Amino acid sequence: MSEGYVLPRTGSANDPVRLAILVSGGGSGLAALLRYQQTPRCHRTVLVLADKVDVGGLLHGREASVKSIGVPLPMEIEKDDRREAHERLVNAELEAADVELVVLSGYMRIFSPWFVKRWKGRLVNIHPSLLPDFPGAHAHRDALAAGVSVTGCTVHLVNEGVDSGPILAQREIEVLSGDNEEALQERVKMMEHTLYPEVLDRLCSGQISL
Ligand code: GRF
């Protein structure tokens, strides 16, 4: 299972691992991470990148004085080649900023094997369910439809599949009677906002091995 994964180097408060946080939306998780990094940690965000130019997450990055850019899909490129062309643009930004670890925080695109291979072990995601249950874009809706009494969130390394890479940590939460998608999402996000920084601390201080 650990084939091809290269984990980030061990950072320190004096020499933190350089993160890029990738978002597609409002970025509450991104904002929580940036707040956490206001105290020197073994990781520091040097780039916020979105797949659109007008998403809320970019504002959080700019408020924290972190370089924050939208890299939209290159619509001038033919559809079949567009995904990889976009990933090459994203990758160029990551390399230009000397990024060492890519943190997905509500980034709604699936990466091609080309991109995953380049970053494998240094590409991490948070997903709002207890994987392997309820992968994909509608985790809360699917969990409610299945009638589970416990759900949660998962931090995992990204592989070539969808929400299927090695699990680094999970946290559980009870589904309350009367929960709807929005209520559940908000409670899970609160948990995500503490879990993700904790896992990044472990990952960037050599405490995780595969
Ligand atoms: C989070 O629930 C995360 O698990 C999922 O997308 C959501 C992002 O929320 N992948 P936000 O944009 O950080 O508020």
Coordinates of N, CA and C and ligand atoms in Angstrom, one line a residue:
M1 N 0.8 -1.2 0.0 CA 0.0 0.0 0.0 C 0.9 1.3 0.0
S2 N 2.1 1.1 0.5 CA 2.9 2.4 0.6 C 3.8 2.6 -0.7
E3 N 3.4 1.9 -1.7 CA 4.2 2.0 -3.0 C 4.1 3.4 -3.6
G4 N 5.3 4.0 -3.8 CA 5.4 5.2 -4.5 C 5.1 6.4 -3.7
Y5 N 4.9 6.3 -2.4 CA 4.6 7.4 -1.5 C 6.0 8.0 -1.0
V6 N 6.2 9.3 -1.2 CA 7.3 9.9 -0.6 C 6.8 11.0 0.4
L7 N 7.0 10.8 1.7 CA 6.4 11.7 2.7 C 7.2 13.0 2.7
P8 N 6.6 14.1 3.3 CA 7.4 15.3 3.3 C 8.5 15.2 4.3
R9 N 9.5 16.0 4.1 CA 10.7 16.0 5.1 C 10.1 16.5 6.5
T10 N 11.0 16.3 7.5 CA 10.6 16.7 8.8 C 10.9 18.2 8.9
G11 N 9.9 19.0 9.3 CA 10.0 20.4 9.4 C 10.2 20.8 10.9
S12 N 10.4 22.1 11.1 CA 10.5 22.6 12.5 C 9.9 24.0 12.5
A13 N 9.7 24.6 13.6 CA 9.2 26.0 13.6 C 10.2 26.9 13.0
N14 N 11.5 26.6 13.0 CA 12.5 27.5 12.4 C 12.6 27.2 10.9
D15 N 12.2 26.0 10.5 CA 12.4 25.6 9.1 C 11.1 24.8 8.7
P16 N 10.0 25.5 8.6 CA 8.7 24.8 8.4 C 8.6 24.2 7.0
V17 N 7.8 23.1 6.9 CA 7.5 22.5 5.6 C 6.6 23.5 4.9
R18 N 6.8 23.8 3.6 CA 6.1 24.8 2.9 C 4.8 24.2 2.3
L19 N 3.7 24.7 2.7 CA 2.4 24.1 2.2 C 1.8 25.0 1.2
A20 N 1.1 24.3 0.3 CA 0.1 25.0 -0.6 C -1.3 24.4 -0.1
I21 N -2.3 25.3 0.0 CA -3.6 24.9 0.4 C -4.5 25.1 -0.9
L22 N -5.1 24.1 -1.3 CA -6.0 24.2 -2.6 C -7.4 24.1 -2.2
V23 N -8.2 25.1 -2.7 CA -9.6 25.2 -2.3 C -10.5 25.4 -3.6
S24 N -11.8 25.2 -3.4 CA -12.7 25.5 -4.5 C -13.8 26.3 -4.0
G25 N -13.9 26.6 -2.7 CA -15.1 27.2 -2.1 C -14.7 28.2 -1.0
G26 N -15.6 28.3 0.0 CA -15.5 29.3 1.0 C -14.3 29.2 1.9
G27 N -13.7 28.0 2.0 CA -12.4 27.9 2.7 C -12.5 28.1 4.2
S28 N -13.5 27.5 4.9 CA -13.5 27.6 6.3 C -12.3 26.8 6.9
G29 N -12.1 25.7 6.3 CA -10.9 24.8 6.7 C -9.6 25.5 6.5
L30 N -9.5 26.2 5.4 CA -8.3 27.0 5.1 C -8.1 28.1 6.1
A31 N -9.2 28.8 6.4 CA -9.1 29.8 7.4 C -8.6 29.3 8.8
A32 N -9.2 28.1 9.1 CA -8.8 27.5 10.4 C -7.3 27.1 10.4
L33 N -6.8 26.6 9.3 CA -5.4 26.3 9.2 C -4.5 27.5 9.3
L34 N -4.9 28.5 8.6 CA -4.1 29.8 8.7 C -4.1 30.4 10.1
R35 N -5.2 30.3 10.8 CA -5.3 30.7 12.2 C -4.3 29.9 13.0
Y36 N -4.3 28.6 12.8 CA -3.5 27.7 13.6 C -2.0 28.0 13.3
Q37 N -1.7 28.4 12.1 CA -0.3 28.7 11.8 C 0.2 30.1 12.2
Q38 N -0.7 30.9 12.8 CA -0.3 32.2 13.4 C 0.8 32.0 14.5
T39 N 0.7 30.8 15.1 CA 1.8 30.4 16.0 C 2.8 29.6 15.2
P40 N 4.1 29.9 15.3 CA 5.0 29.1 14.5 C 4.9 27.6 14.7
R41 N 4.7 26.9 13.6 CA 4.5 25.4 13.5 C 5.6 24.8 12.7
C42 N 5.5 23.4 12.5 CA 6.5 22.8 11.7 C 6.0 22.8 10.2
H43 N 4.9 23.5 9.9 CA 4.4 23.8 8.6 C 4.0 25.2 8.5
R44 N 4.1 25.7 7.3 CA 3.7 27.1 7.0 C 3.1 27.2 5.6
T45 N 2.0 27.9 5.5 CA 1.4 28.0 4.1 C 2.0 29.1 3.3
V46 N 2.5 28.8 2.2 CA 3.2 29.8 1.3 C 2.3 30.1 0.1
L47 N 1.3 29.3 -0.2 CA 0.5 29.5 -1.4 C -1.0 29.0 -1.1
V48 N -1.9 29.8 -1.5 CA -3.3 29.4 -1.5 C -3.7 29.4 -3.0
L49 N -4.3 28.3 -3.5 CA -4.6 28.2 -4.9 C -6.0 27.7 -5.0
A50 N -6.8 28.4 -5.9 CA -8.2 27.9 -6.2 C -8.3 27.6 -7.7
D51 N -9.3 26.8 -8.0 CA -9.5 26.5 -9.4 C -10.4 27.5 -10.1
K52 N -10.7 28.6 -9.3 CA -11.5 29.7 -9.9 C -10.9 31.0 -9.4
V53 N -11.2 32.1 -10.0 CA -10.6 33.3 -9.5 C -11.4 34.0 -8.4
D54 N -12.7 33.6 -8.3 CA -13.6 34.4 -7.4 C -14.1 33.6 -6.2
V55 N -13.3 32.7 -5.7 CA -13.8 31.9 -4.5 C -13.4 32.6 -3.2
G56 N -14.3 32.4 -2.2 CA -14.1 33.0 -0.9 C -12.7 32.7 -0.3
G57 N -12.3 31.4 -0.5 CA -11.1 31.0 0.1 C -9.9 31.9 -0.2
L58 N -9.9 32.4 -1.4 CA -8.7 33.3 -1.7 C -8.6 34.5 -0.8
L59 N -9.8 35.0 -0.4 CA -9.8 36.2 0.5 C -9.1 35.8 1.8
H60 N -9.4 34.6 2.4 CA -8.7 34.2 3.6 C -7.2 34.2 3.5
G61 N -6.8 33.7 2.3 CA -5.3 33.7 2.1 C -4.8 35.1 2.0
R62 N -5.5 36.0 1.3 CA -5.0 37.4 1.1 C -5.0 38.1 2.5
E63 N -6.0 37.9 3.3 CA -6.0 38.5 4.6 C -4.9 38.1 5.5
A64 N -4.4 36.9 5.2 CA -3.2 36.4 6.0 C -1.9 36.7 5.3
S65 N -2.0 37.5 4.3 CA -0.8 37.9 3.5 C -0.1 36.7 2.9
V66 N -0.8 35.7 2.5 CA -0.2 34.6 1.8 C -0.6 34.8 0.3
K67 N 0.4 34.5 -0.6 CA 0.1 34.5 -2.0 C -1.1 33.7 -2.4
S68 N -2.1 34.3 -3.0 CA -3.4 33.6 -3.2 C -3.8 33.8 -4.6
I69 N -3.9 32.7 -5.4 CA -4.2 32.9 -6.8 C -5.3 31.9 -7.3
G70 N -6.0 32.4 -8.3 CA -7.0 31.5 -8.9 C -6.3 31.0 -10.2
V71 N -6.4 29.7 -10.4 CA -5.9 29.1 -11.7 C -7.1 28.4 -12.3
P72 N -7.9 29.1 -13.2 CA -9.0 28.5 -13.8 C -8.7 27.5 -14.9
L73 N -9.6 26.7 -15.2 CA -9.4 25.7 -16.3 C -9.1 26.5 -17.6
P74 N -8.1 26.1 -18.4 CA -7.8 26.8 -19.6 C -8.8 26.4 -20.7
M75 N -9.8 27.2 -20.8 CA -10.9 26.9 -21.7 C -10.5 26.9 -23.2
E76 N -9.4 27.5 -23.5 CA -9.0 27.6 -24.9 C -8.4 26.3 -25.3
I77 N -8.1 25.4 -24.4 CA -7.5 24.1 -24.7 C -8.7 23.1 -25.0
E78 N -8.5 22.2 -25.9 CA -9.5 21.3 -26.3 C -9.9 20.4 -25.0
K79 N -11.2 20.1 -24.9 CA -11.7 19.4 -23.7 C -10.9 18.2 -23.2
D80 N -10.5 17.4 -24.1 CA -9.8 16.1 -23.8 C -8.5 16.4 -23.1
D81 N -7.9 17.5 -23.5 CA -6.5 17.8 -22.9 C -6.6 18.9 -21.8
R82 N -7.8 19.3 -21.5 CA -7.9 20.5 -20.6 C -7.5 20.1 -19.1
R83 N -7.9 18.9 -18.7 CA -7.6 18.6 -17.3 C -6.1 18.6 -17.0
E84 N -5.4 17.9 -17.9 CA -3.9 17.8 -17.7 C -3.3 19.2 -17.9
A85 N -3.8 19.9 -18.9 CA -3.2 21.3 -19.1 C -3.4 22.1 -17.8
H86 N -4.5 22.0 -17.2 CA -4.8 22.7 -16.0 C -3.8 22.3 -14.9
E87 N -3.7 21.0 -14.8 CA -2.8 20.4 -13.7 C -1.3 20.9 -13.9
R88 N -1.0 21.0 -15.2 CA 0.4 21.5 -15.4 C 0.5 23.0 -15.0
L89 N -0.5 23.8 -15.2 CA -0.5 25.2 -14.7 C -0.4 25.2 -13.2
V90 N -1.2 24.3 -12.5 CA -1.2 24.3 -11.0 C 0.2 23.8 -10.6
N91 N 0.7 22.8 -11.2 CA 2.0 22.3 -10.8 C 3.1 23.3 -11.0
A92 N 3.0 24.1 -12.0 CA 4.0 25.2 -12.2 C 4.0 26.2 -11.1
E93 N 2.8 26.5 -10.6 CA 2.6 27.4 -9.5 C 3.2 26.8 -8.2
L94 N 3.0 25.5 -8.0 CA 3.5 24.9 -6.8 C 5.0 24.9 -6.8
E95 N 5.5 24.6 -8.0 CA 7.0 24.5 -8.1 C 7.6 25.9 -7.9
A96 N 7.0 26.9 -8.5 CA 7.5 28.3 -8.4 C 7.5 28.8 -7.0
A97 N 6.6 28.3 -6.2 CA 6.5 28.7 -4.7 C 7.3 27.7 -3.8
D98 N 8.1 26.8 -4.4 CA 8.8 25.8 -3.7 C 8.0 25.0 -2.7
V99 N 6.8 24.7 -3.1 CA 5.9 24.0 -2.2 C 6.4 22.5 -2.0
E100 N 6.2 22.1 -0.7 CA 6.7 20.8 -0.3 C 5.5 19.8 0.0
L101 N 4.4 20.4 0.3 CA 3.2 19.5 0.7 C 2.0 20.2 0.2
V102 N 1.1 19.5 -0.5 CA -0.1 20.0 -1.1 C -1.3 19.6 -0.2
V103 N -2.0 20.5 0.3 CA -3.1 20.3 1.3 C -4.4 20.6 0.6
L104 N -5.2 19.6 0.3 CA -6.5 19.9 -0.3 C -7.6 20.1 0.8
S105 N -8.3 21.2 0.6 CA -9.2 21.6 1.7 C -10.5 22.1 0.9
G106 N -11.3 21.1 0.5 CA -12.5 21.5 -0.2 C -12.2 21.8 -1.7
Y107 N -11.1 21.1 -2.2 CA -10.8 21.3 -3.6 C -11.6 20.2 -4.4
M108 N -12.4 20.7 -5.3 CA -13.4 19.8 -5.9 C -13.0 19.2 -7.2
R109 N -11.7 19.1 -7.5 CA -11.3 18.4 -8.7 C -10.5 17.1 -8.4
I110 N -10.7 16.1 -9.3 CA -10.0 14.9 -9.1 C -8.7 15.0 -10.0
F111 N -7.6 14.6 -9.3 CA -6.3 14.7 -10.1 C -6.0 13.5 -10.9
S112 N -5.4 13.8 -12.0 CA -5.0 12.7 -12.9 C -3.8 11.9 -12.3
P113 N -3.6 10.7 -12.8 CA -2.4 9.9 -12.3 C -1.1 10.7 -12.5
W114 N -1.0 11.5 -13.6 CA 0.2 12.3 -13.8 C 0.5 13.2 -12.6
F115 N -0.5 13.9 -12.1 CA -0.3 14.8 -11.0 C -0.1 14.0 -9.7
V116 N -0.9 13.0 -9.5 CA -0.8 12.2 -8.2 C 0.6 11.6 -8.1
K117 N 1.2 11.1 -9.2 CA 2.5 10.5 -9.2 C 3.6 11.5 -8.7
R118 N 3.4 12.7 -9.2 CA 4.4 13.7 -8.9 C 4.4 14.1 -7.4
W119 N 3.2 14.0 -6.8 CA 3.1 14.5 -5.4 C 2.7 13.4 -4.4
K120 N 2.8 12.2 -4.8 CA 2.3 11.1 -4.0 C 3.1 11.0 -2.6
G121 N 2.3 11.1 -1.6 CA 2.9 11.1 -0.2 C 3.0 12.5 0.3
R122 N 2.9 13.5 -0.7 CA 2.9 14.9 -0.3 C 1.7 15.6 -0.8
L123 N 0.6 14.8 -0.9 CA -0.7 15.3 -1.4 C -1.8 14.7 -0.4
V124 N -2.4 15.6 0.4 CA -3.2 15.1 1.5 C -4.6 15.8 1.3
N125 N -5.6 15.0 1.7 CA -7.0 15.5 1.6 C -7.8 15.3 2.9
I126 N -8.8 16.1 3.1 CA -9.8 15.9 4.2 C -11.1 15.6 3.6
H127 N -11.8 14.6 4.0 CA -13.1 14.2 3.4 C -14.1 14.1 4.6
P128 N -15.3 14.6 4.3 CA -16.3 14.6 5.4 C -17.1 13.3 5.6
S129 N -16.4 12.2 5.8 CA -17.1 10.9 6.1 C -16.0 10.0 6.7
L130 N -16.5 8.9 7.3 CA -15.6 7.9 7.7 C -15.3 7.0 6.6
L131 N -14.3 7.4 5.8 CA -13.9 6.5 4.6 C -13.5 5.1 5.1
P132 N -13.8 4.1 4.4 CA -14.2 4.1 3.0 C -15.7 4.3 2.8
D133 N -16.4 4.6 3.8 CA -17.8 4.9 3.6 C -18.0 6.3 3.0
F134 N -18.9 6.4 2.1 CA -19.4 7.6 1.5 C -18.3 8.5 0.9
P135 N -17.5 7.9 -0.1 CA -16.6 8.8 -0.8 C -17.4 9.7 -1.8
G136 N -16.7 10.6 -2.5 CA -17.4 11.4 -3.5 C -17.9 12.7 -2.9
A137 N -18.6 13.4 -3.8 CA -19.0 14.8 -3.5 C -20.2 15.0 -2.6
H138 N -20.9 13.9 -2.3 CA -22.1 14.1 -1.5 C -22.1 13.3 -0.2
A139 N -21.0 13.4 0.5 CA -20.8 12.5 1.7 C -22.0 12.6 2.7
H140 N -22.3 13.8 3.1 CA -23.4 14.0 4.1 C -24.7 13.5 3.6
R141 N -25.1 13.8 2.4 CA -26.3 13.4 1.8 C -26.4 11.8 1.8
D142 N -25.3 11.2 1.4 CA -25.2 9.8 1.3 C -25.3 9.2 2.7
A143 N -24.6 9.8 3.7 CA -24.6 9.2 5.1 C -26.0 9.3 5.7
L144 N -26.7 10.4 5.4 CA -28.1 10.6 5.9 C -29.0 9.6 5.3
A145 N -28.8 9.4 4.0 CA -29.7 8.5 3.2 C -29.5 7.1 3.7
A146 N -28.3 6.7 4.1 CA -28.0 5.4 4.6 C -28.5 5.2 6.0
G147 N -28.8 6.2 6.7 CA -29.3 6.1 8.0 C -28.3 5.7 9.1
V148 N -27.0 6.1 8.9 CA -26.0 5.7 9.8 C -26.2 6.6 11.1
S149 N -25.7 6.1 12.2 CA -25.9 6.8 13.5 C -24.6 7.5 13.9
V150 N -23.5 7.1 13.2 CA -22.2 7.8 13.4 C -21.6 8.1 12.1
T151 N -21.1 9.3 11.9 CA -20.3 9.6 10.7 C -19.0 10.4 11.2
G152 N -18.4 11.2 10.4 CA -17.2 11.8 10.8 C -16.4 12.4 9.7
C153 N -15.1 12.4 9.9 CA -14.2 13.0 8.8 C -12.9 12.2 8.8
T154 N -12.2 12.2 7.7 CA -11.0 11.4 7.4 C -10.0 12.3 6.8
V155 N -8.7 12.2 7.3 CA -7.6 12.8 6.6 C -6.8 11.6 5.9
H156 N -6.6 11.8 4.6 CA -5.9 10.7 3.9 C -4.9 11.2 2.9
L157 N -3.9 10.4 2.6 CA -3.1 10.7 1.4 C -3.8 10.4 0.2
V158 N -3.6 11.2 -0.9 CA -4.3 11.0 -2.1 C -3.6 10.0 -3.0
N159 N -4.3 9.1 -3.6 CA -3.8 8.1 -4.6 C -4.5 8.3 -5.9
E160 N -4.4 7.4 -6.8 CA -5.0 7.6 -8.1 C -6.6 7.4 -8.1
G161 N -7.1 6.9 -7.0 CA -8.6 6.7 -6.9 C -9.3 7.9 -6.3
V162 N -10.5 7.8 -6.0 CA -11.3 8.9 -5.4 C -11.5 8.6 -3.9
D163 N -10.9 9.4 -3.1 CA -11.0 9.3 -1.6 C -10.6 7.9 -1.2
S164 N -9.6 7.3 -1.8 CA -9.3 5.9 -1.5 C -7.8 5.7 -1.0
G165 N -7.1 6.8 -0.8 CA -5.7 6.7 -0.4 C -5.5 6.3 1.1
P166 N -4.3 6.0 1.5 CA -4.0 5.6 2.9 C -4.6 6.6 3.9
I167 N -5.3 6.1 4.9 CA -6.0 6.9 5.9 C -4.9 7.3 7.0
L168 N -4.8 8.6 7.3 CA -3.9 9.0 8.3 C -4.6 9.2 9.7
A169 N -5.9 9.6 9.6 CA -6.6 9.9 10.9 C -8.1 10.0 10.6
Q170 N -8.9 9.6 11.6 CA -10.4 9.8 11.5 C -10.9 10.3 12.8
R171 N -12.0 11.0 12.7 CA -12.7 11.4 13.9 C -14.2 11.2 13.7
E172 N -14.9 10.7 14.8 CA -16.3 10.3 14.7 C -17.2 11.4 15.3
I173 N -18.4 11.4 14.8 CA -19.4 12.3 15.4 C -20.8 11.6 15.2
E174 N -21.6 11.8 16.2 CA -22.9 11.2 16.2 C -23.9 11.9 15.2
V175 N -24.7 11.2 14.5 CA -25.7 11.9 13.7 C -26.9 12.0 14.6
L176 N -27.4 13.3 14.7 CA -28.5 13.6 15.6 C -29.8 13.4 14.9
S177 N -30.9 13.0 15.7 CA -32.2 12.9 15.0 C -32.5 14.4 14.6
G178 N -33.0 14.5 13.4 CA -33.4 15.9 12.9 C -32.2 16.5 12.2
D179 N -31.0 15.9 12.2 CA -29.9 16.4 11.4 C -30.3 16.5 9.9
N180 N -30.1 17.6 9.3 CA -30.1 17.7 7.8 C -28.7 17.8 7.3
E181 N -28.6 17.9 6.0 CA -27.2 18.0 5.3 C -26.4 19.2 5.9
E182 N -27.1 20.3 6.0 CA -26.4 21.5 6.4 C -25.9 21.4 7.8
A183 N -26.8 21.0 8.7 CA -26.4 20.9 10.1 C -25.3 19.9 10.3
L184 N -25.4 18.8 9.7 CA -24.3 17.8 9.8 C -23.0 18.3 9.2
Q185 N -23.1 19.0 8.1 CA -21.9 19.5 7.5 C -21.2 20.5 8.4
E186 N -22.0 21.4 9.1 CA -21.4 22.4 10.0 C -20.7 21.7 11.1
R187 N -21.3 20.7 11.7 CA -20.7 20.0 12.9 C -19.5 19.3 12.5
V188 N -19.5 18.6 11.3 CA -18.3 17.9 10.9 C -17.2 18.9 10.6
K189 N -17.5 20.0 10.0 CA -16.5 21.0 9.7 C -15.8 21.5 11.0
M190 N -16.5 21.7 12.0 CA -15.9 22.1 13.3 C -14.8 21.1 13.7
M191 N -15.1 19.8 13.5 CA -14.2 18.7 13.9 C -13.0 18.7 12.9
E192 N -13.3 19.0 11.6 CA -12.2 19.0 10.6 C -11.2 20.1 11.0
H193 N -11.7 21.2 11.5 CA -10.9 22.4 11.8 C -9.8 22.1 12.9
T194 N -10.1 21.1 13.7 CA -9.0 20.7 14.7 C -8.3 19.5 14.2
L195 N -8.9 18.6 13.5 CA -8.2 17.4 13.1 C -7.1 17.7 12.0
Y196 N -7.4 18.5 11.1 CA -6.5 18.7 10.0 C -5.1 19.3 10.5
P197 N -5.2 20.4 11.3 CA -3.9 20.9 11.9 C -3.2 19.8 12.7
E198 N -3.9 19.0 13.4 CA -3.2 18.0 14.2 C -2.5 17.0 13.3
V199 N -3.1 16.6 12.3 CA -2.5 15.6 11.4 C -1.3 16.2 10.6
L200 N -1.5 17.5 10.2 CA -0.4 18.1 9.5 C 0.8 18.3 10.5
D201 N 0.6 18.5 11.7 CA 1.7 18.5 12.7 C 2.4 17.2 12.7
R202 N 1.7 16.1 12.8 CA 2.3 14.8 12.8 C 3.0 14.5 11.5
L203 N 2.4 14.8 10.4 CA 3.0 14.5 9.1 C 4.2 15.3 8.8
C204 N 4.3 16.5 9.3 CA 5.4 17.4 9.1 C 6.5 17.4 10.2
S205 N 6.3 16.5 11.1 CA 7.3 16.3 12.2 C 7.8 14.9 12.2
G206 N 7.6 14.2 11.2 CA 8.1 12.8 11.1 C 7.4 11.8 11.9
Q207 N 6.2 12.1 12.3 CA 5.5 11.1 13.2 C 4.6 10.2 12.5
I208 N 4.6 10.3 11.1 CA 3.8 9.3 10.4 C 4.7 8.5 9.4
S209 N 4.5 7.2 9.5 CA 5.2 6.4 8.5 C 4.2 5.4 7.9
L210 N 4.4 5.0 6.7 CA 3.5 4.1 6.0 C 3.9 2.7 6.1
Ligands
GRF1 C1 -15.0 20.2 4.0 O1 -16.1 19.6 4.6 C2 -14.1 19.2 3.5 O2 -14.1 18.0 4.2 C3 -14.6 18.9 2.1 O3 -15.1 20.1 1.6 C4 -15.5 20.9 2.7 C5 -14.8 22.3 2.6 O4 -15.4 23.3 3.3 N1 -13.6 18.2 1.3 P1 -14.7 24.7 3.4 O5 -14.6 25.3 2.0 O6 -13.4 24.6 4.1 O7 -15.7 25.5 4.3

